[in-house]
GROMACS .gro file of C-alpha atoms in nm:
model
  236
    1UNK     CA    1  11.869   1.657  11.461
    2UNK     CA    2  11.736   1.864  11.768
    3UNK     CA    3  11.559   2.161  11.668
    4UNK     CA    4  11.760   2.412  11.855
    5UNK     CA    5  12.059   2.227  11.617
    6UNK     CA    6  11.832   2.325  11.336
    7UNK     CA    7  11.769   2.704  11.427
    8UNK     CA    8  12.138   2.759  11.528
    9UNK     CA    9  12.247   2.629  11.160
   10UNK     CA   10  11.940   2.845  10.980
   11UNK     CA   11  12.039   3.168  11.185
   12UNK     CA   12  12.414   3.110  11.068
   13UNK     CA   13  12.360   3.067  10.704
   14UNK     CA   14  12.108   3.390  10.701
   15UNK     CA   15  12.403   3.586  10.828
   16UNK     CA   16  12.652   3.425  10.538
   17UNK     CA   17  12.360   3.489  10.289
   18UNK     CA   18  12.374   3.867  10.427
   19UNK     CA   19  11.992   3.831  10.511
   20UNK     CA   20  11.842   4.014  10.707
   21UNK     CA   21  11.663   3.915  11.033
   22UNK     CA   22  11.243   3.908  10.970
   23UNK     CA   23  11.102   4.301  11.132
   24UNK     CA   24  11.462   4.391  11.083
   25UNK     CA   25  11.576   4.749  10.939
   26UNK     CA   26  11.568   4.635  10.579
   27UNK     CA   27  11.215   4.499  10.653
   28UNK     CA   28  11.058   4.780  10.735
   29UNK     CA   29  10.885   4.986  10.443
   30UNK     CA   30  11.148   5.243  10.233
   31UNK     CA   31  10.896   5.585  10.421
   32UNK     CA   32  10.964   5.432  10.800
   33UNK     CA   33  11.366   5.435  10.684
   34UNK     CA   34  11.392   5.788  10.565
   35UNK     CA   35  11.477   6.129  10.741
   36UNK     CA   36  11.181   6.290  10.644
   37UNK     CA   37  10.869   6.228  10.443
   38UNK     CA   38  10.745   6.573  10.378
   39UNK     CA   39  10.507   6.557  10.686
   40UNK     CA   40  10.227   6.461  10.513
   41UNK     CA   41  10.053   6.132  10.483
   42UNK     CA   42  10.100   6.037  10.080
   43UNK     CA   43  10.451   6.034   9.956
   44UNK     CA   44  10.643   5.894   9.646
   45UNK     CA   45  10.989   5.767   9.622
   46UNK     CA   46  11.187   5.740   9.332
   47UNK     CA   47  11.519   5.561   9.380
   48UNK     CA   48  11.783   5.454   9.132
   49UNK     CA   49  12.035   5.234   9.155
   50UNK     CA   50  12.328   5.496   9.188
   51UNK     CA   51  12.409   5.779   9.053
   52UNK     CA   52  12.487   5.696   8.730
   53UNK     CA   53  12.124   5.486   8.647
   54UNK     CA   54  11.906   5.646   8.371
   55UNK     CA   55  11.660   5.348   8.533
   56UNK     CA   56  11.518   5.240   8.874
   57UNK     CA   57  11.163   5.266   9.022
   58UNK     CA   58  10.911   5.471   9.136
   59UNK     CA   59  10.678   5.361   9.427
   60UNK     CA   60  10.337   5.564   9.567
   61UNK     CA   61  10.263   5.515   9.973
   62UNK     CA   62   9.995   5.580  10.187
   63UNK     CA   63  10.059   5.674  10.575
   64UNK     CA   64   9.763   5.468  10.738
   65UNK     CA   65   9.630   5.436  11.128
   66UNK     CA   66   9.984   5.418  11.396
   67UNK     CA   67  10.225   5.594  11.150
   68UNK     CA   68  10.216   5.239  10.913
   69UNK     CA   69  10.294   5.312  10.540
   70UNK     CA   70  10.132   5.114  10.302
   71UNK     CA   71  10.239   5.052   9.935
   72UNK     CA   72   9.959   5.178   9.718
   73UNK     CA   73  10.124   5.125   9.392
   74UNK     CA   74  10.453   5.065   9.181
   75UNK     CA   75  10.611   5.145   8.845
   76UNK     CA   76  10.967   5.132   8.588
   77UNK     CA   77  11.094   5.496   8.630
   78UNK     CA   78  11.340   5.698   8.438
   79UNK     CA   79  11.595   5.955   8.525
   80UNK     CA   80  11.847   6.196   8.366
   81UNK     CA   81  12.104   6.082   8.054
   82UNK     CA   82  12.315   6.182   8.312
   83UNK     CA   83  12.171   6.011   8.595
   84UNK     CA   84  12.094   6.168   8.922
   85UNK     CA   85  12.316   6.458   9.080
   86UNK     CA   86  12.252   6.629   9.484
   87UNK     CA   87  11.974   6.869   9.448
   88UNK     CA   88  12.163   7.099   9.660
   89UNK     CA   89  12.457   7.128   9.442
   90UNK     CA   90  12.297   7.062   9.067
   91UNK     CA   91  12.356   7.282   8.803
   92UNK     CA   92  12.154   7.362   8.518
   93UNK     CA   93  12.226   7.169   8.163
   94UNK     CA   94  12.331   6.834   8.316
   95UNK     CA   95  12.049   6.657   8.173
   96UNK     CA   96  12.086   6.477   8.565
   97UNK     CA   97  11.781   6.426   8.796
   98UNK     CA   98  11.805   6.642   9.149
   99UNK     CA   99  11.780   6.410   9.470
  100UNK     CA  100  11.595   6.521   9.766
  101UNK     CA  101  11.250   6.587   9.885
  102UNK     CA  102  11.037   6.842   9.745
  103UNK     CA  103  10.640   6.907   9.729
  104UNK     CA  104  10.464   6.865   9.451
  105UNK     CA  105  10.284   7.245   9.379
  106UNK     CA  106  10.038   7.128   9.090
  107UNK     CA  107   9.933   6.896   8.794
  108UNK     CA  108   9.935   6.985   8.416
  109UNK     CA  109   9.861   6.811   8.117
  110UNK     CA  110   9.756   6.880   7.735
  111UNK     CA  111   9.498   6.597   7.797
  112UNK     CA  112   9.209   6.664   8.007
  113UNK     CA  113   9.284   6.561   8.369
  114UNK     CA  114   9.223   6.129   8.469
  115UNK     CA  115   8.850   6.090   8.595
  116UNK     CA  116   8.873   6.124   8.981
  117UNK     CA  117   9.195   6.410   9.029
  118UNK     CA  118   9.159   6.594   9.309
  119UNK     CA  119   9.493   6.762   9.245
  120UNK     CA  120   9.522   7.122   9.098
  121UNK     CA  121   9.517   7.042   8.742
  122UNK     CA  122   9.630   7.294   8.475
  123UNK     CA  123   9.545   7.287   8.101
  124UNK     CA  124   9.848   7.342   7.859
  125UNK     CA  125   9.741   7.552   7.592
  126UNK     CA  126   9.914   7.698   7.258
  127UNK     CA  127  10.054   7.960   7.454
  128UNK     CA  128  10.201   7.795   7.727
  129UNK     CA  129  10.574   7.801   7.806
  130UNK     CA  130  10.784   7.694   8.116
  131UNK     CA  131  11.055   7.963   8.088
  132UNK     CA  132  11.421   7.787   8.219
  133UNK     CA  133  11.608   8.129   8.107
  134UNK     CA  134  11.820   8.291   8.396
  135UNK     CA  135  11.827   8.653   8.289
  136UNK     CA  136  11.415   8.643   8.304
  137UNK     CA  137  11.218   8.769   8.530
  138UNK     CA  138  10.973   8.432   8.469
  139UNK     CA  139  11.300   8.142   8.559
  140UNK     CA  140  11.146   7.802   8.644
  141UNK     CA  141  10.815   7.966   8.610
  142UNK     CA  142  10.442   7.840   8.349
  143UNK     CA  143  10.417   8.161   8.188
  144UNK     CA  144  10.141   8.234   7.949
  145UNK     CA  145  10.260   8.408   7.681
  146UNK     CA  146  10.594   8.396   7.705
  147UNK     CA  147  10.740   8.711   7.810
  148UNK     CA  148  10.995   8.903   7.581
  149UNK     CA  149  11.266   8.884   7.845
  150UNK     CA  150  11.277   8.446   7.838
  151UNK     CA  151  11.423   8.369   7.519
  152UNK     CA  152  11.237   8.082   7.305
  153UNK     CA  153  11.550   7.868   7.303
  154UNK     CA  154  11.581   7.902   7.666
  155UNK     CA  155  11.204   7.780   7.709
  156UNK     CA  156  10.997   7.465   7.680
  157UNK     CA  157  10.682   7.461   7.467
  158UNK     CA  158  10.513   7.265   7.644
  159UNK     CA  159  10.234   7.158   7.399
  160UNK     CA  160  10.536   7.029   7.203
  161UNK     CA  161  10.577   6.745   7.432
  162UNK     CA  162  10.219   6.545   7.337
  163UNK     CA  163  10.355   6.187   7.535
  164UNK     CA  164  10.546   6.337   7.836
  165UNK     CA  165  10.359   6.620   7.911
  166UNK     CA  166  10.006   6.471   7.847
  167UNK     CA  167   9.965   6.429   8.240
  168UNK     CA  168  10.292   6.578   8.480
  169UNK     CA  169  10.307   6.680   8.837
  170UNK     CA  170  10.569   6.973   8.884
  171UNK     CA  171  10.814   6.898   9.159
  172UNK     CA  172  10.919   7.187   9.380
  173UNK     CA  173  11.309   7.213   9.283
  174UNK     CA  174  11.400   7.487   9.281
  175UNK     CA  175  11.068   7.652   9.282
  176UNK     CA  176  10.973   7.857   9.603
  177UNK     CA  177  11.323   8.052   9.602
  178UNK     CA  178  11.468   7.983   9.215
  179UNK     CA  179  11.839   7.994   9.240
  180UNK     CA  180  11.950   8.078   8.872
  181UNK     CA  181  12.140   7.819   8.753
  182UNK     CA  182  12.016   7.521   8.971
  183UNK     CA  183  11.784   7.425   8.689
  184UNK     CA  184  11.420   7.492   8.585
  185UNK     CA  185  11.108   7.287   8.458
  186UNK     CA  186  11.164   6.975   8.670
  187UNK     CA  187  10.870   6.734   8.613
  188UNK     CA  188  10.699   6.403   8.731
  189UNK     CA  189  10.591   6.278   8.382
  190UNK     CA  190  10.500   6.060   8.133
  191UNK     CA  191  10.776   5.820   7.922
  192UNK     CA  192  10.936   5.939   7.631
  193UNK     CA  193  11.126   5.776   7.393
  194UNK     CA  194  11.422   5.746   7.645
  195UNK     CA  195  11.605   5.922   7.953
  196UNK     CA  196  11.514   6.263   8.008
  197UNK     CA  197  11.656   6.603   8.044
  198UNK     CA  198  11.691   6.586   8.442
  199UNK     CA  199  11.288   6.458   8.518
  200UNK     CA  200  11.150   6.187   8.604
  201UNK     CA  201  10.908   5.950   8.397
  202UNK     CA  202  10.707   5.711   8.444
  203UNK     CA  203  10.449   5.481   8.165
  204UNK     CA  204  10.123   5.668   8.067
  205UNK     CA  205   9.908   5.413   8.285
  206UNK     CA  206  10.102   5.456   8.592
  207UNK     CA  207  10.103   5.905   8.594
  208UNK     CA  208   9.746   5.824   8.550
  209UNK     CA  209   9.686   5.645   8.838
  210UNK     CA  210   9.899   5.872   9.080
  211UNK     CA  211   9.678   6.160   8.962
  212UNK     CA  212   9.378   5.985   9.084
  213UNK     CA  213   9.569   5.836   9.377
  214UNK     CA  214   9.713   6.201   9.490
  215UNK     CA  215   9.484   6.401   9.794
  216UNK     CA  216   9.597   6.752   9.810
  217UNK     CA  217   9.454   6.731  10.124
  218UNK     CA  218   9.708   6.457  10.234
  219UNK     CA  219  10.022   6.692  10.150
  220UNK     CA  220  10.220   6.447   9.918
  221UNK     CA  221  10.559   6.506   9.830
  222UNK     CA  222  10.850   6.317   9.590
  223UNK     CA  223  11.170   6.199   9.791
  224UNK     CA  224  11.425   6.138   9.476
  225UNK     CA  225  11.766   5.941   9.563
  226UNK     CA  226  12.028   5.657   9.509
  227UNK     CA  227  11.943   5.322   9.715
  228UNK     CA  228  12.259   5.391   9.849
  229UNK     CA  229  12.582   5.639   9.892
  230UNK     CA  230  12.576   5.984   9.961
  231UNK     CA  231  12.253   6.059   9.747
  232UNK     CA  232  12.058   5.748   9.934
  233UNK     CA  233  11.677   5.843   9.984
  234UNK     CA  234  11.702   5.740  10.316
  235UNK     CA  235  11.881   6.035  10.382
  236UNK     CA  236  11.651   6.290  10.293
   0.00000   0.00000   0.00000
């Protein structure tokens, strides 16, 4: 068979198959796809399946020399019992994860922070709370104590979480500007026992290793979405 025979028949199943072409779109790495990346040069994607996935995957990048982003590391993720929602339109109590992209203000953990984190790190103590009440003055705010206007049952004790919360990152939702009732206490964190409450979570080793991995200095941010649909990453 002439090898031009041979190409012609290769190129034609690849487009049956629904592959696509090699330094095509679906090629290129998931950062060089999206809207935006937060403008910095680390970033960290968290995609589910759809909406309704409790599961998918969380992935760490580095922006190198040209623009080029570079996979620095990969782990199992875990979402909302409820599965992901828009960030723009979420409401508080959904036990669903917000899409978008948001910054990453700082680190927390009732352990002592992984050798090597360059991050703002911030011990929880006895007394520390992440108020999620509406009618306070401290919404979707670390308060230490907590104040007599955020109700306990409207709060999170946060030394009360000893697996998730023994090393987090807080995500921005819904943090510069709180908008009462968009939810509060949105977290990067380790695995519980299952889903979580609308956070995502990741196994011990891996939270670790983005906490040594993450340069303030480098501006990382969190771009959470669907790998598809109206609540695809790409489109934030």
């Amino acid at each position: 068979m002439r090898p031009g025979v041979l190409t012609a028949l290769l190129s034609a199943s690849l487009l049956v198959l629904g592959a696509a072409p090699s330094g095509g779109p679906a090629s290129r790495p998931l950062p060089a796809r999206m809207a935006d990346t937060g403008g910095g040069t680390q970033l960290i994607t968290a995609v589910a399946p759809g909406t309704g996935s409790t599961e998918g995957r969380v992935t760490w990048w580095d922006r190198r020399g040209g623009g080029r982003w570079v996979k620095a590391g990969s782990a199992p993720a875990r979402f909302g019992a409820n599965g992901l929602a828009d960030g723009a339109t979420r409401q508080q109590g959904t036990s669903t994860t917000p899409t978008g992209l948001y910054d990453l203000p700082y680190a927390f953990g009732i352990r002592t922070a992984p050798r090597g984190t360059a991050y703002r790190y911030r011990a929880v103590r006895p007394d520390s709370w992440w108020c999620q009440d509406n009618d306070s003055r401290a919404y979707n705010r670390w308060t230490e104590p907590r104040p007599a206007d955020c109700r306990a049952a409207e709060a999170e004790h946060l030394i009360t979480y000893s697996a998730q919360y023994a090393h987090a990152l807080v995500v921005g939702f819904n943090y510069q500007r709180p908008v009462r009732g968009r939810g509060a206490g949105i977290f990067l964190h380790v695995n519980g026992a299952g889903a979580t409450a609308g956070c995502v979570s990741v196994p011990a080793e891996a939270m670790r290793r983005i906490l040594r991995w993450a340069d303030p200095a480098a501006a990382p941010h969190i771009a959470i979405g669907t790998s598809g649909g109206a609540t695809a990453i790409t489109r934030y």
